[in-house]
PDB file of C-alpha atoms in Angstrom:
ATOM      1  CA  MET A   1      -6.672   3.888  21.935  1.00 92.00           C
ATOM      2  CA  ILE A   2      -3.425   3.255  23.797  1.00 95.00           C
ATOM      3  CA  PRO A   3      -1.903   6.584  24.929  1.00 96.00           C
ATOM      4  CA  GLN A   4       1.102   7.781  22.902  1.00 97.00           C
ATOM      5  CA  SER A   5       0.667   5.039  20.288  1.00 98.00           C
ATOM      6  CA  CYS A   6      -0.054   7.361  17.367  1.00 98.00           C
ATOM      7  CA  ILE A   7       2.776   8.984  15.394  1.00 98.00           C
ATOM      8  CA  LEU A   8       2.407  12.016  13.138  1.00 97.00           C
ATOM      9  CA  ILE A   9       5.179  12.819  10.672  1.00 97.00           C
ATOM     10  CA  GLU A  10       5.684  15.809   8.402  1.00 96.00           C
ATOM     11  CA  THR A  11       8.016  15.388   5.440  1.00 96.00           C
ATOM     12  CA  LYS A  12       8.308  15.746   1.678  1.00 94.00           C
ATOM     13  CA  LYS A  13      10.139  12.407   1.537  1.00 97.00           C
ATOM     14  CA  PHE A  14       7.145  10.232   0.561  1.00 96.00           C
ATOM     15  CA  PRO A  15       5.594  11.576  -2.650  1.00 92.00           C
ATOM     16  CA  ILE A  16       2.763  10.033  -4.604  1.00 93.00           C
ATOM     17  CA  LEU A  17       4.193   7.175  -6.669  1.00 95.00           C
ATOM     18  CA  GLU A  18       3.489   6.604 -10.336  1.00 94.00           C
ATOM     19  CA  GLY A  19       0.294   4.586 -10.665  1.00 93.00           C
ATOM     20  CA  GLU A  20      -0.642   4.978  -6.994  1.00 93.00           C
ATOM     21  CA  ASP A  21      -3.809   6.931  -7.857  1.00 90.00           C
ATOM     22  CA  GLU A  22      -5.129   3.846  -9.689  1.00 91.00           C
ATOM     23  CA  GLU A  23      -4.227   1.596  -6.730  1.00 89.00           C
ATOM     24  CA  ILE A  24      -5.822   3.522  -3.860  1.00 89.00           C
ATOM     25  CA  THR A  25      -9.448   3.066  -2.838  1.00 87.00           C
ATOM     26  CA  ASN A  26     -10.105   6.398  -1.122  1.00 86.00           C
ATOM     27  CA  GLU A  27      -9.187   9.541  -2.990  1.00 85.00           C
ATOM     28  CA  ARG A  28      -5.928  11.138  -1.769  1.00 88.00           C
ATOM     29  CA  MET A  29      -5.195   8.416   0.812  1.00 92.00           C
ATOM     30  CA  TYR A  30      -1.569   7.942  -0.221  1.00 95.00           C
ATOM     31  CA  GLY A  31       1.225   6.125   1.597  1.00 96.00           C
ATOM     32  CA  LYS A  32       2.780   3.522  -0.665  1.00 97.00           C
ATOM     33  CA  ALA A  33       6.189   5.272  -0.651  1.00 97.00           C
ATOM     34  CA  LEU A  34       6.125   5.338   3.156  1.00 98.00           C
ATOM     35  CA  CYS A  35       5.264   1.614   3.234  1.00 98.00           C
ATOM     36  CA  GLN A  36       8.163   0.825   0.898  1.00 98.00           C
ATOM     37  CA  TYR A  37      10.499   2.895   3.077  1.00 98.00           C
ATOM     38  CA  LEU A  38       9.417   1.085   6.252  1.00 98.00           C
ATOM     39  CA  GLU A  39       9.640  -2.287   4.483  1.00 98.00           C
ATOM     40  CA  THR A  40      13.356  -1.517   3.993  1.00 98.00           C
ATOM     41  CA  GLU A  41      14.159   0.291   7.263  1.00 98.00           C
ATOM     42  CA  LEU A  42      12.288  -1.698   9.925  1.00 98.00           C
ATOM     43  CA  PRO A  43      14.054  -5.056   9.343  1.00 98.00           C
ATOM     44  CA  GLN A  44      17.347  -3.281  10.111  1.00 98.00           C
ATOM     45  CA  VAL A  45      16.068  -2.700  13.676  1.00 98.00           C
ATOM     46  CA  GLY A  46      14.508  -6.123  14.265  1.00 98.00           C
ATOM     47  CA  ILE A  47      10.982  -5.628  12.946  1.00 98.00           C
ATOM     48  CA  SER A  48      10.048  -7.751   9.957  1.00 98.00           C
ATOM     49  CA  VAL A  49       7.534  -6.515   7.411  1.00 98.00           C
ATOM     50  CA  PRO A  50       5.854  -9.536   5.776  1.00 98.00           C
ATOM     51  CA  SER A  51       3.520  -7.446   3.618  1.00 98.00           C
ATOM     52  CA  PHE A  52       1.702  -4.196   3.030  1.00 98.00           C
ATOM     53  CA  CYS A  53      -1.388  -3.302   1.037  1.00 96.00           C
ATOM     54  CA  ASN A  54      -3.872  -0.560   0.287  1.00 95.00           C
ATOM     55  CA  GLU A  55      -7.133  -0.707   2.214  1.00 94.00           C
ATOM     56  CA  ASP A  56     -10.271   1.353   1.776  1.00 89.00           C
ATOM     57  CA  TRP A  57      -9.249   3.664   4.659  1.00 91.00           C
ATOM     58  CA  GLY A  58      -5.458   3.918   4.004  1.00 94.00           C
ATOM     59  CA  TRP A  59      -2.465   1.560   4.053  1.00 97.00           C
ATOM     60  CA  TRP A  60      -1.903  -1.621   6.098  1.00 98.00           C
ATOM     61  CA  LEU A  61       1.717  -2.510   6.943  1.00 98.00           C
ATOM     62  CA  GLU A  62       2.070  -5.883   8.676  1.00 98.00           C
ATOM     63  CA  VAL A  63       4.887  -6.001  11.268  1.00 98.00           C
ATOM     64  CA  VAL A  64       6.382  -8.718  13.488  1.00 98.00           C
ATOM     65  CA  HIS A  65       8.700  -8.073  16.444  1.00 98.00           C
ATOM     66  CA  ASN A  66       9.782 -10.846  18.851  1.00 97.00           C
ATOM     67  CA  ASN A  67       6.882 -13.084  17.683  1.00 95.00           C
ATOM     68  CA  PHE A  68       4.377 -10.260  18.326  1.00 97.00           C
ATOM     69  CA  LYS A  69       2.280  -9.546  15.229  1.00 97.00           C
ATOM     70  CA  MET A  70       0.241  -6.484  14.429  1.00 98.00           C
ATOM     71  CA  ALA A  71      -0.052  -3.926  11.661  1.00 98.00           C
ATOM     72  CA  LEU A  72       0.635  -0.247  11.320  1.00 98.00           C
ATOM     73  CA  CYS A  73      -2.264   1.700   9.865  1.00 98.00           C
ATOM     74  CA  ILE A  74      -1.016   4.555   7.696  1.00 97.00           C
ATOM     75  CA  TYR A  75      -3.075   7.574   6.725  1.00 96.00           C
ATOM     76  CA  SER A  76      -2.100  10.609   4.665  1.00 95.00           C
ATOM     77  CA  ASP A  77      -3.472  14.090   5.186  1.00 93.00           C
ATOM     78  CA  THR A  78      -6.163  14.250   2.518  1.00 87.00           C
ATOM     79  CA  ASN A  79      -6.412  18.036   2.899  1.00 86.00           C
ATOM     80  CA  ALA A  80      -2.804  18.636   1.862  1.00 80.00           C
ATOM     81  CA  PRO A  81      -2.528  20.465  -1.470  1.00 77.00           C
ATOM     82  CA  GLY A  82      -0.501  18.561  -4.073  1.00 76.00           C
ATOM     83  CA  HIS A  83       1.666  15.853  -2.587  1.00 79.00           C
ATOM     84  CA  PRO A  84       0.823  14.868   0.991  1.00 87.00           C
ATOM     85  CA  ASP A  85       3.398  15.961   3.529  1.00 93.00           C
ATOM     86  CA  ARG A  86       1.736  14.694   6.713  1.00 96.00           C
ATOM     87  CA  TYR A  87       1.134  11.066   7.609  1.00 97.00           C
ATOM     88  CA  VAL A  88      -0.263   9.310  10.659  1.00 98.00           C
ATOM     89  CA  LEU A  89       0.960   5.860  11.721  1.00 98.00           C
ATOM     90  CA  MET A  90      -0.925   3.979  14.417  1.00 98.00           C
ATOM     91  CA  PRO A  91      -1.228   0.383  15.611  1.00 98.00           C
ATOM     92  CA  SER A  92      -3.977  -1.843  14.263  1.00 97.00           C
ATOM     93  CA  ILE A  93      -4.592  -3.006  17.849  1.00 96.00           C
ATOM     94  CA  ARG A  94      -6.397  -0.216  19.642  1.00 93.00           C
ATOM     95  CA  LYS A  95      -7.086  -1.834  23.027  1.00 93.00           C
ATOM     96  CA  SER A  96      -4.352  -2.575  25.537  1.00 93.00           C
ATOM     97  CA  THR A  97      -5.749  -6.003  26.476  1.00 93.00           C
ATOM     98  CA  LYS A  98      -7.044  -9.045  24.638  1.00 91.00           C
ATOM     99  CA  TRP A  99      -8.856 -12.105  25.941  1.00 91.00           C
ATOM    100  CA  SER A 100      -6.818 -15.325  25.848  1.00 89.00           C
ATOM    101  CA  TRP A 101      -8.849 -18.502  25.757  1.00 94.00           C
ATOM    102  CA  THR A 102      -5.760 -20.611  26.459  1.00 92.00           C
ATOM    103  CA  LYS A 103      -4.908 -18.599  29.609  1.00 87.00           C
ATOM    104  CA  LEU A 104      -8.527 -17.749  30.498  1.00 92.00           C
ATOM    105  CA  ARG A 105      -7.686 -14.144  31.249  1.00 92.00           C
ATOM    106  CA  ASN A 106      -6.999 -10.813  29.624  1.00 94.00           C
ATOM    107  CA  ILE A 107      -3.460 -10.390  28.302  1.00 92.00           C
ATOM    108  CA  ASP A 108      -1.880  -6.926  28.351  1.00 93.00           C
ATOM    109  CA  LEU A 109      -0.553  -6.091  24.868  1.00 95.00           C
ATOM    110  CA  SER A 110       0.356  -2.472  25.530  1.00 96.00           C
ATOM    111  CA  LYS A 111       4.038  -3.193  26.256  1.00 97.00           C
ATOM    112  CA  ASP A 112       4.480  -5.016  22.925  1.00 97.00           C
ATOM    113  CA  ILE A 113       2.543  -2.394  20.998  1.00 98.00           C
ATOM    114  CA  LEU A 114       4.422   0.539  22.509  1.00 98.00           C
ATOM    115  CA  ASN A 115       7.735  -1.260  21.973  1.00 98.00           C
ATOM    116  CA  VAL A 116       7.031  -1.404  18.221  1.00 98.00           C
ATOM    117  CA  ILE A 117       5.916   2.253  18.247  1.00 98.00           C
ATOM    118  CA  ASP A 118       9.071   3.272  20.154  1.00 98.00           C
ATOM    119  CA  ILE A 119      11.279   1.544  17.569  1.00 98.00           C
ATOM    120  CA  LEU A 120       9.278   3.073  14.718  1.00 98.00           C
ATOM    121  CA  GLU A 121       9.623   6.530  16.272  1.00 98.00           C
ATOM    122  CA  HIS A 122      13.393   6.065  16.608  1.00 98.00           C
ATOM    123  CA  VAL A 123      13.694   5.074  12.920  1.00 98.00           C
ATOM    124  CA  LEU A 124      11.680   8.104  11.817  1.00 98.00           C
ATOM    125  CA  ILE A 125      13.502  10.567  14.104  1.00 98.00           C
ATOM    126  CA  SER A 126      16.874   9.217  12.932  1.00 98.00           C
ATOM    127  CA  ASP A 127      16.060  10.124   9.325  1.00 98.00           C
ATOM    128  CA  GLY A 128      17.169  13.705   8.642  1.00 97.00           C
ATOM    129  CA  ASP A 129      14.648  13.980   5.795  1.00 98.00           C
ATOM    130  CA  ILE A 130      11.751  13.672   8.268  1.00 98.00           C
ATOM    131  CA  PRO A 131      11.839  16.965  10.199  1.00 97.00           C
ATOM    132  CA  VAL A 132       8.715  16.464  12.346  1.00 97.00           C
ATOM    133  CA  VAL A 133       7.907  13.305  14.333  1.00 98.00           C
ATOM    134  CA  THR A 134       5.392  13.645  17.178  1.00 98.00           C
ATOM    135  CA  ARG A 135       3.491  11.192  19.394  1.00 98.00           C
ATOM    136  CA  HIS A 136      -0.230  11.517  20.123  1.00 98.00           C
ATOM    137  CA  ASP A 137      -2.919   9.894  22.236  1.00 97.00           C
ATOM    138  CA  GLU A 138      -5.559  10.182  19.510  1.00 94.00           C
ATOM    139  CA  PHE A 139      -5.801  10.412  15.732  1.00 94.00           C
ATOM    140  CA  PRO A 140      -4.535  13.967  14.981  1.00 91.00           C
ATOM    141  CA  PHE A 141      -6.339  14.665  11.684  1.00 88.00           C
TER     142      PHE A 141
END
């Protein structure tokens, strides 16, 4: 995993939505409200959000910034009683390089990935209803 590419937030802002229990695959892996929030907020800072969906492990939020495409993987704290109040957001791309057949070499993606994470962190920190926003090297749950 790319160092400092994982964000943990603690907030009561993203409750379980009506009907979300029927939509999720894994029990207590919520995050639809957070996806809807980011779908609205990220375009205001230059990151488009073409789509999001529930996956068997959590939520997938597709993002595009300066023609760089990836997704944010969103996980809720399944051990939280009642509504989840902790979420982890991390890039779908876990390695800093990728092989390019057109350039016949490895391409470093870490700058693009961390740029998206930096913008995401700024959006989350700027929201007064999200009191805790921390960066991590590894999955914190």
